[in-house]
Amino acid sequence: MARAGGISNAVNVGIAVQADWENREFISHISLNIRRLFDFLLQFEATTKTKLASLNEKLDSLERRLELLEVQVGTATANPSLFNT
């Protein structure tokens, strides 16, 4: 009987070890996927910042051009004789 109990304990230990390895593998996969997600988010942030900075520069340029055109239109409206030849 003692021998049968020893085999049973060995089987239980084997099952526990197998379950432990499966849990470790699962945790490893989760950790890897979290790392990949983190890397993607860092890359996305960098790309987005670059694109937004470029867009901001373009908007600044357009705003300056619009202000210049507004001044020119205001001048032309206030002084139409400047444009008569």
mmCIF file of N, CA and C in Angstrom:
data_model
loop_
_atom_site.group_PDB
_atom_site.id
_atom_site.type_symbol
_atom_site.label_atom_id
_atom_site.label_comp_id
_atom_site.label_asym_id
_atom_site.label_seq_id
_atom_site.Cartn_x
_atom_site.Cartn_y
_atom_site.Cartn_z
ATOM 1 N N MET A 1 0.815 -1.195 0.000
ATOM 2 C CA MET A 1 0.000 0.000 0.000
ATOM 3 C C MET A 1 0.861 1.264 0.000
ATOM 4 N N ALA A 2 1.967 1.237 0.732
ATOM 5 C CA ALA A 2 2.831 2.402 0.806
ATOM 6 C C ALA A 2 3.362 2.745 -0.583
ATOM 7 N N ARG A 3 3.632 1.683 -1.355
ATOM 8 C CA ARG A 3 4.153 1.918 -2.688
ATOM 9 C C ARG A 3 3.110 2.565 -3.592
ATOM 10 N N ALA A 4 1.877 2.181 -3.496
ATOM 11 C CA ALA A 4 0.813 2.764 -4.298
ATOM 12 C C ALA A 4 0.643 4.239 -3.944
ATOM 13 N N GLY A 5 0.787 4.561 -2.674
ATOM 14 C CA GLY A 5 0.691 5.956 -2.250
ATOM 15 C C GLY A 5 1.826 6.780 -2.815
ATOM 16 N N GLY A 6 3.011 6.190 -2.889
ATOM 17 C CA GLY A 6 4.159 6.888 -3.447
ATOM 18 C C GLY A 6 3.972 7.200 -4.916
ATOM 19 N N ILE A 7 3.389 6.258 -5.633
ATOM 20 C CA ILE A 7 3.118 6.476 -7.066
ATOM 21 C C ILE A 7 2.073 7.566 -7.232
ATOM 22 N N SER A 8 1.076 7.538 -6.385
ATOM 23 C CA SER A 8 0.028 8.553 -6.435
ATOM 24 C C SER A 8 0.607 9.941 -6.173
ATOM 25 N N ASN A 9 1.506 10.029 -5.174
ATOM 26 C CA ASN A 9 2.150 11.308 -4.884
ATOM 27 C C ASN A 9 3.014 11.768 -6.052
ATOM 28 N N ALA A 10 3.710 10.825 -6.665
ATOM 29 C CA ALA A 10 4.555 11.164 -7.808
ATOM 30 C C ALA A 10 3.707 11.672 -8.972
ATOM 31 N N VAL A 11 2.564 11.051 -9.177
ATOM 32 C CA VAL A 11 1.653 11.484 -10.245
ATOM 33 C C VAL A 11 1.126 12.881 -9.935
ATOM 34 N N ASN A 12 0.754 13.099 -8.674
ATOM 35 C CA ASN A 12 0.253 14.420 -8.279
ATOM 36 C C ASN A 12 1.326 15.498 -8.451
ATOM 37 N N VAL A 13 2.561 15.160 -8.079
ATOM 38 C CA VAL A 13 3.666 16.108 -8.243
ATOM 39 C C VAL A 13 3.883 16.376 -9.736
ATOM 40 N N GLY A 14 3.825 15.332 -10.543
ATOM 41 C CA GLY A 14 3.983 15.489 -11.993
ATOM 42 C C GLY A 14 2.903 16.389 -12.579
ATOM 43 N N ILE A 15 1.678 16.183 -12.134
ATOM 44 C CA ILE A 15 0.566 17.019 -12.601
ATOM 45 C C ILE A 15 0.778 18.469 -12.169
ATOM 46 N N ALA A 16 1.211 18.665 -10.932
ATOM 47 C CA ALA A 16 1.455 20.015 -10.414
ATOM 48 C C ALA A 16 2.578 20.696 -11.189
ATOM 49 N N VAL A 17 3.639 19.943 -11.491
ATOM 50 C CA VAL A 17 4.753 20.507 -12.251
ATOM 51 C C VAL A 17 4.277 20.883 -13.660
ATOM 52 N N GLN A 18 3.521 20.023 -14.294
ATOM 53 C CA GLN A 18 2.993 20.306 -15.635
ATOM 54 C C GLN A 18 2.109 21.550 -15.611
ATOM 55 N N ALA A 19 1.239 21.653 -14.603
ATOM 56 C CA ALA A 19 0.367 22.819 -14.480
ATOM 57 C C ALA A 19 1.201 24.087 -14.260
ATOM 58 N N ASP A 20 2.259 23.970 -13.460
ATOM 59 C CA ASP A 20 3.135 25.108 -13.209
ATOM 60 C C ASP A 20 3.803 25.571 -14.503
ATOM 61 N N TRP A 21 4.295 24.652 -15.303
ATOM 62 C CA TRP A 21 4.927 25.008 -16.580
ATOM 63 C C TRP A 21 3.926 25.666 -17.520
ATOM 64 N N GLU A 22 2.706 25.136 -17.552
ATOM 65 C CA GLU A 22 1.668 25.721 -18.401
ATOM 66 C C GLU A 22 1.343 27.139 -17.946
ATOM 67 N N ASN A 23 1.273 27.340 -16.642
ATOM 68 C CA ASN A 23 1.017 28.685 -16.119
ATOM 69 C C ASN A 23 2.160 29.634 -16.460
ATOM 70 N N ARG A 24 3.386 29.155 -16.329
ATOM 71 C CA ARG A 24 4.546 29.992 -16.655
ATOM 72 C C ARG A 24 4.558 30.345 -18.138
ATOM 73 N N GLU A 25 4.215 29.391 -18.982
ATOM 74 C CA GLU A 25 4.171 29.639 -20.419
ATOM 75 C C GLU A 25 3.083 30.668 -20.745
ATOM 76 N N PHE A 26 1.930 30.525 -20.100
ATOM 77 C CA PHE A 26 0.835 31.477 -20.303
ATOM 78 C C PHE A 26 1.262 32.888 -19.877
ATOM 79 N N ILE A 27 1.885 32.994 -18.718
ATOM 80 C CA ILE A 27 2.358 34.286 -18.217
ATOM 81 C C ILE A 27 3.411 34.860 -19.154
ATOM 82 N N SER A 28 4.264 34.006 -19.682
ATOM 83 C CA SER A 28 5.289 34.449 -20.625
ATOM 84 C C SER A 28 4.646 35.030 -21.886
ATOM 85 N N HIS A 29 3.611 34.367 -22.403
ATOM 86 C CA HIS A 29 2.911 34.868 -23.588
ATOM 87 C C HIS A 29 2.223 36.200 -23.292
ATOM 88 N N ILE A 30 1.601 36.296 -22.151
ATOM 89 C CA ILE A 30 0.935 37.541 -21.765
ATOM 90 C C ILE A 30 1.969 38.663 -21.654
ATOM 91 N N SER A 31 3.078 38.387 -21.001
ATOM 92 C CA SER A 31 4.132 39.392 -20.843
ATOM 93 C C SER A 31 4.667 39.843 -22.196
ATOM 94 N N LEU A 32 4.893 38.904 -23.088
ATOM 95 C CA LEU A 32 5.386 39.240 -24.425
ATOM 96 C C LEU A 32 4.390 40.122 -25.168
ATOM 97 N N ASN A 33 3.117 39.777 -25.091
ATOM 98 C CA ASN A 33 2.102 40.570 -25.782
ATOM 99 C C ASN A 33 1.951 41.959 -25.169
ATOM 100 N N ILE A 34 2.097 42.067 -23.871
ATOM 101 C CA ILE A 34 2.059 43.381 -23.226
ATOM 102 C C ILE A 34 3.239 44.211 -23.702
ATOM 103 N N ARG A 35 4.400 43.599 -23.795
ATOM 104 C CA ARG A 35 5.596 44.307 -24.272
ATOM 105 C C ARG A 35 5.405 44.777 -25.717
ATOM 106 N N ARG A 36 4.829 43.923 -26.558
ATOM 107 C CA ARG A 36 4.579 44.303 -27.951
ATOM 108 C C ARG A 36 3.589 45.470 -28.025
ATOM 109 N N LEU A 37 2.559 45.421 -27.196
ATOM 110 C CA LEU A 37 1.581 46.502 -27.152
ATOM 111 C C LEU A 37 2.248 47.796 -26.700
ATOM 112 N N PHE A 38 3.091 47.709 -25.682
ATOM 113 C CA PHE A 38 3.812 48.872 -25.175
ATOM 114 C C PHE A 38 4.713 49.461 -26.257
ATOM 115 N N ASP A 39 5.439 48.608 -26.972
ATOM 116 C CA ASP A 39 6.313 49.069 -28.057
ATOM 117 C C ASP A 39 5.498 49.756 -29.161
ATOM 118 N N PHE A 40 4.351 49.153 -29.496
ATOM 119 C CA PHE A 40 3.478 49.755 -30.510
ATOM 120 C C PHE A 40 3.012 51.134 -30.063
ATOM 121 N N LEU A 41 2.599 51.253 -28.807
ATOM 122 C CA LEU A 41 2.115 52.539 -28.304
ATOM 123 C C LEU A 41 3.220 53.597 -28.303
ATOM 124 N N LEU A 42 4.439 53.201 -27.958
ATOM 125 C CA LEU A 42 5.559 54.146 -28.013
ATOM 126 C C LEU A 42 5.813 54.617 -29.442
ATOM 127 N N GLN A 43 5.797 53.697 -30.373
ATOM 128 C CA GLN A 43 6.006 54.043 -31.788
ATOM 129 C C GLN A 43 4.865 54.924 -32.293
ATOM 130 N N PHE A 44 3.642 54.588 -31.911
ATOM 131 C CA PHE A 44 2.471 55.360 -32.316
ATOM 132 C C PHE A 44 2.565 56.789 -31.780
ATOM 133 N N GLU A 45 2.971 56.928 -30.525
ATOM 134 C CA GLU A 45 3.118 58.248 -29.920
ATOM 135 C C GLU A 45 4.159 59.079 -30.671
ATOM 136 N N ALA A 46 5.299 58.461 -30.957
ATOM 137 C CA ALA A 46 6.367 59.180 -31.660
ATOM 138 C C ALA A 46 5.907 59.617 -33.049
ATOM 139 N N THR A 47 5.263 58.726 -33.765
ATOM 140 C CA THR A 47 4.775 59.041 -35.105
ATOM 141 C C THR A 47 3.724 60.140 -35.057
ATOM 142 N N THR A 48 2.818 60.035 -34.102
ATOM 143 C CA THR A 48 1.749 61.021 -33.966
ATOM 144 C C THR A 48 2.309 62.388 -33.623
ATOM 145 N N LYS A 49 3.281 62.428 -32.698
ATOM 146 C CA LYS A 49 3.892 63.716 -32.345
ATOM 147 C C LYS A 49 4.553 64.359 -33.556
ATOM 148 N N THR A 50 5.252 63.565 -34.350
ATOM 149 C CA THR A 50 5.920 64.080 -35.540
ATOM 150 C C THR A 50 4.909 64.640 -36.535
ATOM 151 N N LYS A 51 3.857 63.885 -36.778
ATOM 152 C CA LYS A 51 2.845 64.324 -37.738
ATOM 153 C C LYS A 51 2.105 65.556 -37.234
ATOM 154 N N LEU A 52 1.802 65.607 -35.949
ATOM 155 C CA LEU A 52 1.125 66.777 -35.397
ATOM 156 C C LEU A 52 2.014 68.016 -35.437
ATOM 157 N N ALA A 53 3.298 67.840 -35.198
ATOM 158 C CA ALA A 53 4.227 68.972 -35.280
ATOM 159 C C ALA A 53 4.285 69.515 -36.710
ATOM 160 N N SER A 54 4.329 68.623 -37.679
ATOM 161 C CA SER A 54 4.342 69.036 -39.084
ATOM 162 C C SER A 54 3.051 69.756 -39.442
ATOM 163 N N LEU A 55 1.940 69.221 -39.009
ATOM 164 C CA LEU A 55 0.640 69.843 -39.270
ATOM 165 C C LEU A 55 0.556 71.210 -38.600
ATOM 166 N N ASN A 56 1.095 71.332 -37.401
ATOM 167 C CA ASN A 56 1.090 72.609 -36.695
ATOM 168 C C ASN A 56 1.893 73.658 -37.466
ATOM 169 N N GLU A 57 3.039 73.264 -38.014
ATOM 170 C CA GLU A 57 3.845 74.186 -38.818
ATOM 171 C C GLU A 57 3.068 74.653 -40.052
ATOM 172 N N LYS A 58 2.390 73.739 -40.697
ATOM 173 C CA LYS A 58 1.607 74.094 -41.886
ATOM 174 C C LYS A 58 0.472 75.045 -41.512
ATOM 175 N N LEU A 59 -0.185 74.778 -40.396
ATOM 176 C CA LEU A 59 -1.262 75.661 -39.957
ATOM 177 C C LEU A 59 -0.742 77.048 -39.604
ATOM 178 N N ASP A 60 0.401 77.116 -38.947
ATOM 179 C CA ASP A 60 1.011 78.416 -38.630
ATOM 180 C C ASP A 60 1.286 79.199 -39.906
ATOM 181 N N SER A 61 1.827 78.525 -40.904
ATOM 182 C CA SER A 61 2.121 79.177 -42.177
ATOM 183 C C SER A 61 0.835 79.676 -42.837
ATOM 184 N N LEU A 62 -0.200 78.860 -42.824
ATOM 185 C CA LEU A 62 -1.475 79.272 -43.419
ATOM 186 C C LEU A 62 -2.089 80.451 -42.665
ATOM 187 N N GLU A 63 -1.956 80.436 -41.347
ATOM 188 C CA GLU A 63 -2.487 81.552 -40.557
ATOM 189 C C GLU A 63 -1.769 82.855 -40.903
ATOM 190 N N ARG A 64 -0.445 82.798 -41.062
ATOM 191 C CA ARG A 64 0.313 84.002 -41.435
ATOM 192 C C ARG A 64 -0.107 84.499 -42.812
ATOM 193 N N ARG A 65 -0.280 83.590 -43.753
ATOM 194 C CA ARG A 65 -0.702 83.978 -45.101
ATOM 195 C C ARG A 65 -2.101 84.583 -45.084
ATOM 196 N N LEU A 66 -2.981 84.006 -44.272
ATOM 197 C CA LEU A 66 -4.343 84.523 -44.160
ATOM 198 C C LEU A 66 -4.342 85.922 -43.553
ATOM 199 N N GLU A 67 -3.534 86.137 -42.526
ATOM 200 C CA GLU A 67 -3.434 87.469 -41.926
ATOM 201 C C GLU A 67 -2.941 88.486 -42.944
ATOM 202 N N LEU A 68 -1.952 88.114 -43.746
ATOM 203 C CA LEU A 68 -1.432 89.003 -44.789
ATOM 204 C C LEU A 68 -2.527 89.331 -45.799
ATOM 205 N N LEU A 69 -3.274 88.313 -46.225
ATOM 206 C CA LEU A 69 -4.355 88.548 -47.187
ATOM 207 C C LEU A 69 -5.444 89.433 -46.592
ATOM 208 N N GLU A 70 -5.738 89.252 -45.314
ATOM 209 C CA GLU A 70 -6.745 90.096 -44.655
ATOM 210 C C GLU A 70 -6.299 91.553 -44.646
ATOM 211 N N VAL A 71 -5.014 91.795 -44.368
ATOM 212 C CA VAL A 71 -4.482 93.156 -44.378
ATOM 213 C C VAL A 71 -4.561 93.727 -45.784
ATOM 214 N N GLN A 72 -4.192 92.945 -46.790
ATOM 215 C CA GLN A 72 -4.240 93.422 -48.174
ATOM 216 C C GLN A 72 -5.670 93.745 -48.605
ATOM 217 N N VAL A 73 -6.614 92.890 -48.239
ATOM 218 C CA VAL A 73 -8.015 93.142 -48.586
ATOM 219 C C VAL A 73 -8.517 94.381 -47.851
ATOM 220 N N GLY A 74 -8.148 94.506 -46.575
ATOM 221 C CA GLY A 74 -8.547 95.700 -45.819
ATOM 222 C C GLY A 74 -7.984 96.962 -46.429
ATOM 223 N N THR A 75 -6.738 96.904 -46.863
ATOM 224 C CA THR A 75 -6.105 98.064 -47.501
ATOM 225 C C THR A 75 -6.806 98.381 -48.818
ATOM 226 N N ALA A 76 -7.102 97.364 -49.597
ATOM 227 C CA ALA A 76 -7.756 97.574 -50.894
ATOM 228 C C ALA A 76 -9.160 98.129 -50.690
ATOM 229 N N THR A 77 -9.853 97.688 -49.673
ATOM 230 C CA THR A 77 -11.207 98.167 -49.412
ATOM 231 C C THR A 77 -11.183 99.617 -48.929
ATOM 232 N N ALA A 78 -10.226 99.933 -48.072
ATOM 233 C CA ALA A 78 -10.132 101.277 -47.518
ATOM 234 C C ALA A 78 -9.599 102.281 -48.540
ATOM 235 N N ASN A 79 -8.753 101.843 -49.444
ATOM 236 C CA ASN A 79 -8.111 102.742 -50.417
ATOM 237 C C ASN A 79 -8.233 102.181 -51.842
ATOM 238 N N PRO A 80 -9.419 102.194 -52.415
ATOM 239 C CA PRO A 80 -9.548 101.631 -53.773
ATOM 240 C C PRO A 80 -8.759 102.405 -54.815
ATOM 241 N N SER A 81 -8.438 103.650 -54.526
ATOM 242 C CA SER A 81 -7.690 104.448 -55.509
ATOM 243 C C SER A 81 -6.270 103.933 -55.716
ATOM 244 N N LEU A 82 -5.744 103.189 -54.744
ATOM 245 C CA LEU A 82 -4.400 102.627 -54.896
ATOM 246 C C LEU A 82 -4.327 101.602 -56.015
ATOM 247 N N PHE A 83 -5.471 101.021 -56.346
ATOM 248 C CA PHE A 83 -5.474 99.949 -57.333
ATOM 249 C C PHE A 83 -6.016 100.405 -58.692
ATOM 250 N N ASN A 84 -6.412 101.667 -58.794
ATOM 251 C CA ASN A 84 -6.888 102.186 -60.083
ATOM 252 C C ASN A 84 -5.697 102.714 -60.863
ATOM 253 N N THR A 85 -5.617 102.321 -62.121
ATOM 254 C CA THR A 85 -4.528 102.818 -62.962
ATOM 255 C C THR A 85 -5.056 103.535 -64.157
#
